[in-house]
Amino acid sequence: MLEDIQEVLFSEDELAARVKELGLQLTHDYAGQEILMIGVLRGAIIFMADLARAIQLPVVFDFMAVSSYGASTTSTGVVRILKDLDEDVEGKHVLIVEDIIDSGLTLNYLLENLKSRNPRSIKICTLLNKPERRKSNVPVDYNGFIIPDHFVVGYGLDYAGKYRNLPFIGIPKKEVCE
Ligand code: IMP
Ligand code: MG
Protein backbone atom coordinates (compact mmCIF):
# COMPACT_ATOMS: atom_id res chain seq x y z
CA MET A 1 0.00 0.00 0.00
CA LEU A 2 2.70 2.47 1.02
CA GLU A 3 4.47 2.02 -2.29
CA ASP A 4 1.34 3.37 -4.03
CA ILE A 5 1.63 6.75 -2.30
CA GLN A 6 3.49 9.59 -3.95
CA GLU A 7 3.32 12.15 -1.16
CA VAL A 8 2.06 12.36 2.41
CA LEU A 9 -0.14 15.43 2.82
CA PHE A 10 -1.00 15.05 6.52
CA SER A 11 0.82 12.68 8.83
CA GLU A 12 -0.83 10.65 11.56
CA ASP A 13 0.39 13.17 14.15
CA GLU A 14 -0.87 16.17 12.19
CA LEU A 15 -4.29 14.55 11.81
CA ALA A 16 -4.45 13.69 15.51
CA ALA A 17 -3.54 17.25 16.51
CA ARG A 18 -6.14 18.83 14.23
CA VAL A 19 -8.86 16.37 15.27
CA LYS A 20 -8.13 17.21 18.90
CA GLU A 21 -8.52 20.93 18.15
CA LEU A 22 -11.83 20.34 16.37
CA GLY A 23 -13.02 18.28 19.33
CA LEU A 24 -12.20 21.08 21.75
CA GLN A 25 -13.96 23.61 19.56
CA LEU A 26 -17.07 21.41 19.34
CA THR A 27 -16.99 20.78 23.09
CA HIS A 28 -16.99 24.53 23.60
CA ASP A 29 -19.62 25.37 20.96
CA TYR A 30 -22.08 22.66 22.05
CA ALA A 31 -21.54 23.03 25.80
CA GLY A 32 -24.48 21.64 27.79
CA GLN A 33 -25.95 19.89 24.76
CA GLU A 34 -26.02 16.46 23.20
CA ILE A 35 -24.73 16.07 19.65
CA LEU A 36 -26.24 13.68 17.13
CA MET A 37 -23.26 12.94 14.90
CA ILE A 38 -24.31 11.75 11.47
CA GLY A 39 -21.47 10.10 9.61
CA VAL A 40 -21.58 9.83 5.85
CA LEU A 41 -20.58 6.25 5.01
CA ARG A 42 -18.11 5.02 4.34
CA GLY A 43 -15.33 7.58 4.19
CA ALA A 44 -16.18 9.48 7.36
CA ILE A 45 -15.98 6.63 9.85
CA ILE A 46 -12.32 6.90 10.82
CA PHE A 47 -12.47 10.66 11.27
CA MET A 48 -15.76 10.37 13.15
CA ALA A 49 -14.40 7.72 15.50
CA ASP A 50 -11.45 9.92 16.45
CA LEU A 51 -13.42 13.16 16.53
CA ALA A 52 -16.11 11.71 18.81
CA ARG A 53 -13.43 10.71 21.34
CA ALA A 54 -12.10 14.28 21.31
CA ILE A 55 -15.52 15.68 22.28
CA GLN A 56 -16.22 15.87 25.99
CA LEU A 57 -20.01 15.91 25.71
CA PRO A 58 -22.73 13.30 25.26
CA VAL A 59 -22.71 12.14 21.66
CA VAL A 60 -25.03 9.83 19.72
CA PHE A 61 -23.98 8.18 16.46
CA ASP A 62 -25.98 7.61 13.34
CA PHE A 63 -24.99 6.98 9.74
CA MET A 64 -26.21 7.59 6.24
CA ALA A 65 -25.01 6.14 2.98
CA VAL A 66 -25.60 7.96 -0.26
CA SER A 67 -24.64 7.40 -3.84
CA SER A 68 -24.61 9.53 -6.93
CA TYR A 69 -27.28 9.03 -9.55
CA GLY A 70 -25.17 8.04 -12.54
CA ALA A 71 -23.58 10.55 -14.86
CA SER A 72 -26.22 13.24 -14.53
CA THR A 73 -25.52 13.60 -10.81
CA THR A 74 -22.45 15.74 -11.23
CA SER A 75 -24.56 18.50 -12.69
CA THR A 76 -27.86 18.04 -10.85
CA GLY A 77 -26.63 16.99 -7.43
CA VAL A 78 -29.33 14.36 -7.17
CA VAL A 79 -28.19 11.59 -4.86
CA ARG A 80 -29.76 8.34 -3.85
CA ILE A 81 -30.06 7.36 -0.19
CA LEU A 82 -28.66 3.83 0.18
CA LYS A 83 -28.99 3.76 3.95
CA ASP A 84 -31.14 6.14 5.90
CA LEU A 85 -30.83 7.14 9.54
CA ASP A 86 -31.96 4.90 12.38
CA GLU A 87 -32.57 7.85 14.71
CA ASP A 88 -35.20 10.57 14.52
CA VAL A 89 -33.45 13.92 14.11
CA GLU A 90 -36.39 16.09 15.15
CA GLY A 91 -35.37 18.47 17.92
CA LYS A 92 -31.76 17.23 17.94
CA HIS A 93 -28.49 19.06 17.44
CA VAL A 94 -27.27 17.40 14.27
CA LEU A 95 -23.64 17.46 13.20
CA ILE A 96 -23.00 16.01 9.76
CA VAL A 97 -19.53 14.46 9.64
CA GLU A 98 -17.86 14.12 6.23
CA ASP A 99 -14.44 13.02 5.07
CA ILE A 100 -14.12 15.53 2.25
CA ILE A 101 -16.17 18.14 0.44
CA ASP A 102 -15.38 18.27 -3.23
CA SER A 103 -18.14 19.59 -5.53
CA GLY A 104 -20.40 19.94 -2.48
CA LEU A 105 -23.31 18.38 -4.35
CA THR A 106 -23.66 15.34 -2.09
CA LEU A 107 -23.58 17.37 1.07
CA ASN A 108 -25.91 20.00 -0.25
CA TYR A 109 -28.50 17.35 -0.97
CA LEU A 110 -27.96 15.76 2.44
CA LEU A 111 -28.24 19.07 4.22
CA GLU A 112 -31.56 19.96 2.59
CA ASN A 113 -32.88 16.47 3.18
CA LEU A 114 -32.00 16.52 6.89
CA LYS A 115 -33.20 20.09 7.39
CA SER A 116 -36.67 19.03 6.24
CA ARG A 117 -36.81 16.61 9.20
CA ASN A 118 -36.78 19.51 11.69
CA PRO A 119 -33.57 19.15 13.67
CA ARG A 120 -33.05 21.75 16.39
CA SER A 121 -29.82 22.76 14.68
CA ILE A 122 -27.71 21.39 11.88
CA LYS A 123 -24.03 21.93 11.15
CA ILE A 124 -21.36 20.42 8.95
CA CYS A 125 -17.95 19.18 9.99
CA THR A 126 -15.56 17.96 7.32
CA LEU A 127 -12.01 16.78 7.69
CA LEU A 128 -10.95 18.01 4.26
CA ASN A 129 -12.26 20.72 2.01
CA LYS A 130 -11.42 21.35 -1.65
CA PRO A 131 -13.04 24.74 -2.24
CA GLU A 132 -11.59 25.05 -5.77
CA ARG A 133 -13.87 22.26 -6.93
CA ARG A 134 -17.07 23.60 -5.41
CA LYS A 135 -20.19 23.58 -7.58
CA SER A 136 -22.74 23.89 -4.85
CA ASN A 137 -22.31 26.39 -2.06
CA VAL A 138 -22.45 24.46 1.22
CA PRO A 139 -22.04 26.21 4.55
CA VAL A 140 -19.11 24.40 6.19
CA ASP A 141 -19.04 25.09 9.92
CA TYR A 142 -15.98 23.02 10.90
CA ASN A 143 -13.06 22.38 8.64
CA GLY A 144 -10.07 20.17 9.33
CA PHE A 145 -7.86 21.21 6.46
CA ILE A 146 -8.36 23.12 3.24
CA ILE A 147 -6.53 21.37 0.42
CA PRO A 148 -5.78 22.12 -3.23
CA ASP A 149 -7.37 20.08 -5.99
CA HIS A 150 -5.59 16.75 -5.46
CA PHE A 151 -7.14 13.32 -5.24
CA VAL A 152 -6.24 11.99 -1.80
CA VAL A 153 -6.56 8.71 0.07
CA GLY A 154 -6.15 7.39 3.60
CA TYR A 155 -7.75 7.99 7.01
CA GLY A 156 -11.10 6.82 5.63
CA LEU A 157 -10.73 8.09 2.08
CA ASP A 158 -10.51 5.49 -0.65
CA TYR A 159 -9.58 4.90 -4.22
CA ALA A 160 -11.70 2.05 -5.65
CA GLY A 161 -12.48 0.95 -2.09
CA LYS A 162 -8.84 0.72 -1.00
CA TYR A 163 -6.43 2.74 1.19
CA ARG A 164 -9.04 3.71 3.82
CA ASN A 165 -6.90 2.17 6.54
CA LEU A 166 -3.79 4.23 5.87
CA PRO A 167 -3.21 6.21 9.08
CA PHE A 168 -2.20 9.33 7.13
CA ILE A 169 -3.59 11.27 4.16
CA GLY A 170 -1.61 11.01 0.98
CA ILE A 171 -1.67 11.49 -2.74
CA PRO A 172 -1.60 8.21 -4.67
CA LYS A 173 0.83 7.79 -7.54
CA LYS A 174 -0.66 8.56 -10.94
CA GLU A 175 -0.27 5.01 -12.24
CA VAL A 176 -2.34 3.72 -9.30
CA CYS A 177 -5.39 5.73 -10.36
CA GLU A 178 -5.40 4.71 -14.01
P1 IMP B 1 -18.99 15.88 -3.64
O1 IMP B 1 -18.62 16.94 -2.63
O2 IMP B 1 -20.47 15.70 -3.80
O3 IMP B 1 -18.32 16.11 -4.96
O4 IMP B 1 -18.50 14.46 -3.19
C1 IMP B 1 -17.77 14.24 -2.07
C2 IMP B 1 -17.46 12.77 -1.98
O5 IMP B 1 -16.61 12.36 -3.05
C3 IMP B 1 -16.69 12.50 -0.71
O6 IMP B 1 -17.55 12.18 0.34
C4 IMP B 1 -15.78 11.38 -1.11
O7 IMP B 1 -16.43 10.14 -0.89
C5 IMP B 1 -15.55 11.55 -2.58
N1 IMP B 1 -14.27 12.26 -2.83
C6 IMP B 1 -14.10 13.52 -3.25
N2 IMP B 1 -12.80 13.84 -3.36
C7 IMP B 1 -12.11 12.74 -2.98
C8 IMP B 1 -10.69 12.45 -2.85
O8 IMP B 1 -9.80 13.27 -3.10
N3 IMP B 1 -10.40 11.20 -2.42
C9 IMP B 1 -11.33 10.26 -2.12
N4 IMP B 1 -12.65 10.50 -2.21
C10 IMP B 1 -13.04 11.72 -2.64
MG1 MG C 1 -17.89 10.33 1.24
PDB file of C-alpha atoms and ligand atoms in Angstrom:
ATOM      1  CA  MET A   1       0.000   0.000   0.000  1.00  0.00           C
ATOM      2  CA  LEU A   2       2.700   2.467   1.018  1.00  0.00           C
ATOM      3  CA  GLU A   3       4.471   2.017  -2.293  1.00  0.00           C
ATOM      4  CA  ASP A   4       1.342   3.371  -4.034  1.00  0.00           C
ATOM      5  CA  ILE A   5       1.631   6.748  -2.299  1.00  0.00           C
ATOM      6  CA  GLN A   6       3.486   9.593  -3.950  1.00  0.00           C
ATOM      7  CA  GLU A   7       3.324  12.145  -1.158  1.00  0.00           C
ATOM      8  CA  VAL A   8       2.060  12.363   2.413  1.00  0.00           C
ATOM      9  CA  LEU A   9      -0.135  15.429   2.821  1.00  0.00           C
ATOM     10  CA  PHE A  10      -1.005  15.050   6.522  1.00  0.00           C
ATOM     11  CA  SER A  11       0.824  12.683   8.831  1.00  0.00           C
ATOM     12  CA  GLU A  12      -0.829  10.652  11.557  1.00  0.00           C
ATOM     13  CA  ASP A  13       0.387  13.174  14.153  1.00  0.00           C
ATOM     14  CA  GLU A  14      -0.870  16.171  12.187  1.00  0.00           C
ATOM     15  CA  LEU A  15      -4.288  14.548  11.812  1.00  0.00           C
ATOM     16  CA  ALA A  16      -4.454  13.693  15.505  1.00  0.00           C
ATOM     17  CA  ALA A  17      -3.536  17.252  16.509  1.00  0.00           C
ATOM     18  CA  ARG A  18      -6.138  18.825  14.235  1.00  0.00           C
ATOM     19  CA  VAL A  19      -8.861  16.375  15.268  1.00  0.00           C
ATOM     20  CA  LYS A  20      -8.127  17.215  18.897  1.00  0.00           C
ATOM     21  CA  GLU A  21      -8.525  20.926  18.146  1.00  0.00           C
ATOM     22  CA  LEU A  22     -11.826  20.336  16.374  1.00  0.00           C
ATOM     23  CA  GLY A  23     -13.023  18.276  19.333  1.00  0.00           C
ATOM     24  CA  LEU A  24     -12.198  21.083  21.750  1.00  0.00           C
ATOM     25  CA  GLN A  25     -13.965  23.611  19.562  1.00  0.00           C
ATOM     26  CA  LEU A  26     -17.075  21.413  19.338  1.00  0.00           C
ATOM     27  CA  THR A  27     -16.990  20.778  23.095  1.00  0.00           C
ATOM     28  CA  HIS A  28     -16.990  24.527  23.599  1.00  0.00           C
ATOM     29  CA  ASP A  29     -19.619  25.366  20.964  1.00  0.00           C
ATOM     30  CA  TYR A  30     -22.082  22.660  22.045  1.00  0.00           C
ATOM     31  CA  ALA A  31     -21.536  23.032  25.802  1.00  0.00           C
ATOM     32  CA  GLY A  32     -24.476  21.636  27.789  1.00  0.00           C
ATOM     33  CA  GLN A  33     -25.950  19.885  24.764  1.00  0.00           C
ATOM     34  CA  GLU A  34     -26.016  16.462  23.195  1.00  0.00           C
ATOM     35  CA  ILE A  35     -24.735  16.069  19.647  1.00  0.00           C
ATOM     36  CA  LEU A  36     -26.240  13.681  17.129  1.00  0.00           C
ATOM     37  CA  MET A  37     -23.259  12.944  14.895  1.00  0.00           C
ATOM     38  CA  ILE A  38     -24.310  11.747  11.467  1.00  0.00           C
ATOM     39  CA  GLY A  39     -21.470  10.100   9.607  1.00  0.00           C
ATOM     40  CA  VAL A  40     -21.577   9.826   5.849  1.00  0.00           C
ATOM     41  CA  LEU A  41     -20.576   6.254   5.014  1.00  0.00           C
ATOM     42  CA  ARG A  42     -18.113   5.021   4.340  1.00  0.00           C
ATOM     43  CA  GLY A  43     -15.332   7.581   4.191  1.00  0.00           C
ATOM     44  CA  ALA A  44     -16.181   9.478   7.362  1.00  0.00           C
ATOM     45  CA  ILE A  45     -15.979   6.626   9.849  1.00  0.00           C
ATOM     46  CA  ILE A  46     -12.317   6.902  10.816  1.00  0.00           C
ATOM     47  CA  PHE A  47     -12.473  10.662  11.269  1.00  0.00           C
ATOM     48  CA  MET A  48     -15.757  10.369  13.152  1.00  0.00           C
ATOM     49  CA  ALA A  49     -14.401   7.718  15.504  1.00  0.00           C
ATOM     50  CA  ASP A  50     -11.447   9.922  16.449  1.00  0.00           C
ATOM     51  CA  LEU A  51     -13.424  13.156  16.530  1.00  0.00           C
ATOM     52  CA  ALA A  52     -16.109  11.711  18.815  1.00  0.00           C
ATOM     53  CA  ARG A  53     -13.433  10.713  21.336  1.00  0.00           C
ATOM     54  CA  ALA A  54     -12.097  14.279  21.315  1.00  0.00           C
ATOM     55  CA  ILE A  55     -15.517  15.682  22.283  1.00  0.00           C
ATOM     56  CA  GLN A  56     -16.222  15.874  25.987  1.00  0.00           C
ATOM     57  CA  LEU A  57     -20.011  15.913  25.713  1.00  0.00           C
ATOM     58  CA  PRO A  58     -22.730  13.304  25.261  1.00  0.00           C
ATOM     59  CA  VAL A  59     -22.712  12.143  21.661  1.00  0.00           C
ATOM     60  CA  VAL A  60     -25.027   9.826  19.725  1.00  0.00           C
ATOM     61  CA  PHE A  61     -23.975   8.182  16.455  1.00  0.00           C
ATOM     62  CA  ASP A  62     -25.983   7.613  13.337  1.00  0.00           C
ATOM     63  CA  PHE A  63     -24.991   6.978   9.738  1.00  0.00           C
ATOM     64  CA  MET A  64     -26.214   7.585   6.239  1.00  0.00           C
ATOM     65  CA  ALA A  65     -25.008   6.144   2.979  1.00  0.00           C
ATOM     66  CA  VAL A  66     -25.604   7.962  -0.257  1.00  0.00           C
ATOM     67  CA  SER A  67     -24.636   7.403  -3.837  1.00  0.00           C
ATOM     68  CA  SER A  68     -24.606   9.526  -6.934  1.00  0.00           C
ATOM     69  CA  TYR A  69     -27.284   9.033  -9.545  1.00  0.00           C
ATOM     70  CA  GLY A  70     -25.172   8.040 -12.543  1.00  0.00           C
ATOM     71  CA  ALA A  71     -23.581  10.545 -14.862  1.00  0.00           C
ATOM     72  CA  SER A  72     -26.221  13.245 -14.526  1.00  0.00           C
ATOM     73  CA  THR A  73     -25.517  13.596 -10.811  1.00  0.00           C
ATOM     74  CA  THR A  74     -22.455  15.742 -11.230  1.00  0.00           C
ATOM     75  CA  SER A  75     -24.565  18.497 -12.690  1.00  0.00           C
ATOM     76  CA  THR A  76     -27.860  18.044 -10.854  1.00  0.00           C
ATOM     77  CA  GLY A  77     -26.626  16.995  -7.430  1.00  0.00           C
ATOM     78  CA  VAL A  78     -29.328  14.356  -7.170  1.00  0.00           C
ATOM     79  CA  VAL A  79     -28.194  11.595  -4.858  1.00  0.00           C
ATOM     80  CA  ARG A  80     -29.757   8.343  -3.848  1.00  0.00           C
ATOM     81  CA  ILE A  81     -30.064   7.358  -0.189  1.00  0.00           C
ATOM     82  CA  LEU A  82     -28.663   3.834   0.182  1.00  0.00           C
ATOM     83  CA  LYS A  83     -28.985   3.756   3.953  1.00  0.00           C
ATOM     84  CA  ASP A  84     -31.135   6.139   5.895  1.00  0.00           C
ATOM     85  CA  LEU A  85     -30.833   7.144   9.542  1.00  0.00           C
ATOM     86  CA  ASP A  86     -31.958   4.900  12.385  1.00  0.00           C
ATOM     87  CA  GLU A  87     -32.566   7.849  14.708  1.00  0.00           C
ATOM     88  CA  ASP A  88     -35.202  10.567  14.519  1.00  0.00           C
ATOM     89  CA  VAL A  89     -33.451  13.921  14.113  1.00  0.00           C
ATOM     90  CA  GLU A  90     -36.388  16.092  15.146  1.00  0.00           C
ATOM     91  CA  GLY A  91     -35.365  18.473  17.916  1.00  0.00           C
ATOM     92  CA  LYS A  92     -31.758  17.227  17.938  1.00  0.00           C
ATOM     93  CA  HIS A  93     -28.494  19.060  17.437  1.00  0.00           C
ATOM     94  CA  VAL A  94     -27.272  17.398  14.269  1.00  0.00           C
ATOM     95  CA  LEU A  95     -23.644  17.461  13.199  1.00  0.00           C
ATOM     96  CA  ILE A  96     -22.998  16.008   9.761  1.00  0.00           C
ATOM     97  CA  VAL A  97     -19.532  14.459   9.639  1.00  0.00           C
ATOM     98  CA  GLU A  98     -17.859  14.116   6.228  1.00  0.00           C
ATOM     99  CA  ASP A  99     -14.445  13.019   5.068  1.00  0.00           C
ATOM    100  CA  ILE A 100     -14.122  15.529   2.248  1.00  0.00           C
ATOM    101  CA  ILE A 101     -16.166  18.141   0.437  1.00  0.00           C
ATOM    102  CA  ASP A 102     -15.384  18.266  -3.230  1.00  0.00           C
ATOM    103  CA  SER A 103     -18.140  19.589  -5.525  1.00  0.00           C
ATOM    104  CA  GLY A 104     -20.399  19.937  -2.483  1.00  0.00           C
ATOM    105  CA  LEU A 105     -23.310  18.380  -4.345  1.00  0.00           C
ATOM    106  CA  THR A 106     -23.658  15.343  -2.093  1.00  0.00           C
ATOM    107  CA  LEU A 107     -23.582  17.370   1.068  1.00  0.00           C
ATOM    108  CA  ASN A 108     -25.909  20.005  -0.250  1.00  0.00           C
ATOM    109  CA  TYR A 109     -28.499  17.345  -0.967  1.00  0.00           C
ATOM    110  CA  LEU A 110     -27.961  15.759   2.442  1.00  0.00           C
ATOM    111  CA  LEU A 111     -28.237  19.075   4.221  1.00  0.00           C
ATOM    112  CA  GLU A 112     -31.557  19.958   2.587  1.00  0.00           C
ATOM    113  CA  ASN A 113     -32.879  16.467   3.184  1.00  0.00           C
ATOM    114  CA  LEU A 114     -31.998  16.518   6.887  1.00  0.00           C
ATOM    115  CA  LYS A 115     -33.195  20.088   7.386  1.00  0.00           C
ATOM    116  CA  SER A 116     -36.669  19.032   6.240  1.00  0.00           C
ATOM    117  CA  ARG A 117     -36.807  16.613   9.202  1.00  0.00           C
ATOM    118  CA  ASN A 118     -36.778  19.508  11.691  1.00  0.00           C
ATOM    119  CA  PRO A 119     -33.570  19.148  13.674  1.00  0.00           C
ATOM    120  CA  ARG A 120     -33.055  21.747  16.393  1.00  0.00           C
ATOM    121  CA  SER A 121     -29.817  22.756  14.683  1.00  0.00           C
ATOM    122  CA  ILE A 122     -27.706  21.387  11.879  1.00  0.00           C
ATOM    123  CA  LYS A 123     -24.033  21.935  11.154  1.00  0.00           C
ATOM    124  CA  ILE A 124     -21.360  20.422   8.953  1.00  0.00           C
ATOM    125  CA  CYS A 125     -17.951  19.183   9.995  1.00  0.00           C
ATOM    126  CA  THR A 126     -15.563  17.964   7.324  1.00  0.00           C
ATOM    127  CA  LEU A 127     -12.008  16.778   7.688  1.00  0.00           C
ATOM    128  CA  LEU A 128     -10.948  18.011   4.257  1.00  0.00           C
ATOM    129  CA  ASN A 129     -12.262  20.721   2.010  1.00  0.00           C
ATOM    130  CA  LYS A 130     -11.424  21.354  -1.646  1.00  0.00           C
ATOM    131  CA  PRO A 131     -13.043  24.736  -2.244  1.00  0.00           C
ATOM    132  CA  GLU A 132     -11.595  25.046  -5.771  1.00  0.00           C
ATOM    133  CA  ARG A 133     -13.871  22.257  -6.932  1.00  0.00           C
ATOM    134  CA  ARG A 134     -17.073  23.602  -5.412  1.00  0.00           C
ATOM    135  CA  LYS A 135     -20.192  23.584  -7.582  1.00  0.00           C
ATOM    136  CA  SER A 136     -22.741  23.892  -4.848  1.00  0.00           C
ATOM    137  CA  ASN A 137     -22.306  26.388  -2.064  1.00  0.00           C
ATOM    138  CA  VAL A 138     -22.446  24.458   1.218  1.00  0.00           C
ATOM    139  CA  PRO A 139     -22.038  26.207   4.553  1.00  0.00           C
ATOM    140  CA  VAL A 140     -19.115  24.402   6.191  1.00  0.00           C
ATOM    141  CA  ASP A 141     -19.040  25.086   9.921  1.00  0.00           C
ATOM    142  CA  TYR A 142     -15.984  23.024  10.900  1.00  0.00           C
ATOM    143  CA  ASN A 143     -13.059  22.375   8.641  1.00  0.00           C
ATOM    144  CA  GLY A 144     -10.068  20.170   9.334  1.00  0.00           C
ATOM    145  CA  PHE A 145      -7.864  21.210   6.457  1.00  0.00           C
ATOM    146  CA  ILE A 146      -8.357  23.119   3.241  1.00  0.00           C
ATOM    147  CA  ILE A 147      -6.529  21.373   0.419  1.00  0.00           C
ATOM    148  CA  PRO A 148      -5.784  22.119  -3.226  1.00  0.00           C
ATOM    149  CA  ASP A 149      -7.372  20.085  -5.990  1.00  0.00           C
ATOM    150  CA  HIS A 150      -5.589  16.748  -5.459  1.00  0.00           C
ATOM    151  CA  PHE A 151      -7.145  13.325  -5.241  1.00  0.00           C
ATOM    152  CA  VAL A 152      -6.237  11.991  -1.799  1.00  0.00           C
ATOM    153  CA  VAL A 153      -6.559   8.709   0.066  1.00  0.00           C
ATOM    154  CA  GLY A 154      -6.154   7.393   3.603  1.00  0.00           C
ATOM    155  CA  TYR A 155      -7.750   7.994   7.008  1.00  0.00           C
ATOM    156  CA  GLY A 156     -11.097   6.818   5.629  1.00  0.00           C
ATOM    157  CA  LEU A 157     -10.730   8.087   2.077  1.00  0.00           C
ATOM    158  CA  ASP A 158     -10.507   5.488  -0.655  1.00  0.00           C
ATOM    159  CA  TYR A 159      -9.579   4.898  -4.217  1.00  0.00           C
ATOM    160  CA  ALA A 160     -11.701   2.052  -5.645  1.00  0.00           C
ATOM    161  CA  GLY A 161     -12.483   0.953  -2.091  1.00  0.00           C
ATOM    162  CA  LYS A 162      -8.840   0.722  -0.999  1.00  0.00           C
ATOM    163  CA  TYR A 163      -6.427   2.739   1.188  1.00  0.00           C
ATOM    164  CA  ARG A 164      -9.039   3.705   3.823  1.00  0.00           C
ATOM    165  CA  ASN A 165      -6.896   2.168   6.542  1.00  0.00           C
ATOM    166  CA  LEU A 166      -3.793   4.232   5.870  1.00  0.00           C
ATOM    167  CA  PRO A 167      -3.211   6.212   9.078  1.00  0.00           C
ATOM    168  CA  PHE A 168      -2.203   9.335   7.129  1.00  0.00           C
ATOM    169  CA  ILE A 169      -3.593  11.268   4.162  1.00  0.00           C
ATOM    170  CA  GLY A 170      -1.609  11.014   0.978  1.00  0.00           C
ATOM    171  CA  ILE A 171      -1.674  11.491  -2.739  1.00  0.00           C
ATOM    172  CA  PRO A 172      -1.601   8.206  -4.673  1.00  0.00           C
ATOM    173  CA  LYS A 173       0.833   7.786  -7.536  1.00  0.00           C
ATOM    174  CA  LYS A 174      -0.657   8.555 -10.940  1.00  0.00           C
ATOM    175  CA  GLU A 175      -0.266   5.006 -12.236  1.00  0.00           C
ATOM    176  CA  VAL A 176      -2.340   3.721  -9.297  1.00  0.00           C
ATOM    177  CA  CYS A 177      -5.391   5.730 -10.360  1.00  0.00           C
ATOM    178  CA  GLU A 178      -5.400   4.715 -14.012  1.00  0.00           C
TER     179      GLU A 178
HETATM  180  P1  IMP B   1     -18.995  15.878  -3.636  1.00  0.00           P
HETATM  181  O1  IMP B   1     -18.620  16.938  -2.629  1.00  0.00           O
HETATM  182  O2  IMP B   1     -20.472  15.699  -3.800  1.00  0.00           O
HETATM  183  O3  IMP B   1     -18.317  16.113  -4.960  1.00  0.00           O
HETATM  184  O4  IMP B   1     -18.499  14.464  -3.192  1.00  0.00           O
HETATM  185  C1  IMP B   1     -17.767  14.241  -2.069  1.00  0.00           C
HETATM  186  C2  IMP B   1     -17.457  12.766  -1.982  1.00  0.00           C
HETATM  187  O5  IMP B   1     -16.611  12.358  -3.052  1.00  0.00           O
HETATM  188  C3  IMP B   1     -16.690  12.505  -0.707  1.00  0.00           C
HETATM  189  O6  IMP B   1     -17.553  12.180   0.337  1.00  0.00           O
HETATM  190  C4  IMP B   1     -15.782  11.382  -1.109  1.00  0.00           C
HETATM  191  O7  IMP B   1     -16.429  10.143  -0.892  1.00  0.00           O
HETATM  192  C5  IMP B   1     -15.554  11.549  -2.581  1.00  0.00           C
HETATM  193  N1  IMP B   1     -14.270  12.261  -2.829  1.00  0.00           N
HETATM  194  C6  IMP B   1     -14.097  13.522  -3.253  1.00  0.00           C
HETATM  195  N2  IMP B   1     -12.796  13.840  -3.359  1.00  0.00           N
HETATM  196  C7  IMP B   1     -12.111  12.737  -2.981  1.00  0.00           C
HETATM  197  C8  IMP B   1     -10.692  12.448  -2.855  1.00  0.00           C
HETATM  198  O8  IMP B   1      -9.795  13.272  -3.098  1.00  0.00           O
HETATM  199  N3  IMP B   1     -10.401  11.204  -2.420  1.00  0.00           N
HETATM  200  C9  IMP B   1     -11.328  10.261  -2.122  1.00  0.00           C
HETATM  201  N4  IMP B   1     -12.651  10.495  -2.210  1.00  0.00           N
HETATM  202  C10 IMP B   1     -13.038  11.723  -2.642  1.00  0.00           C
HETATM  203 MG    MG B   2     -17.889  10.334   1.242  1.00  0.00          MG
END
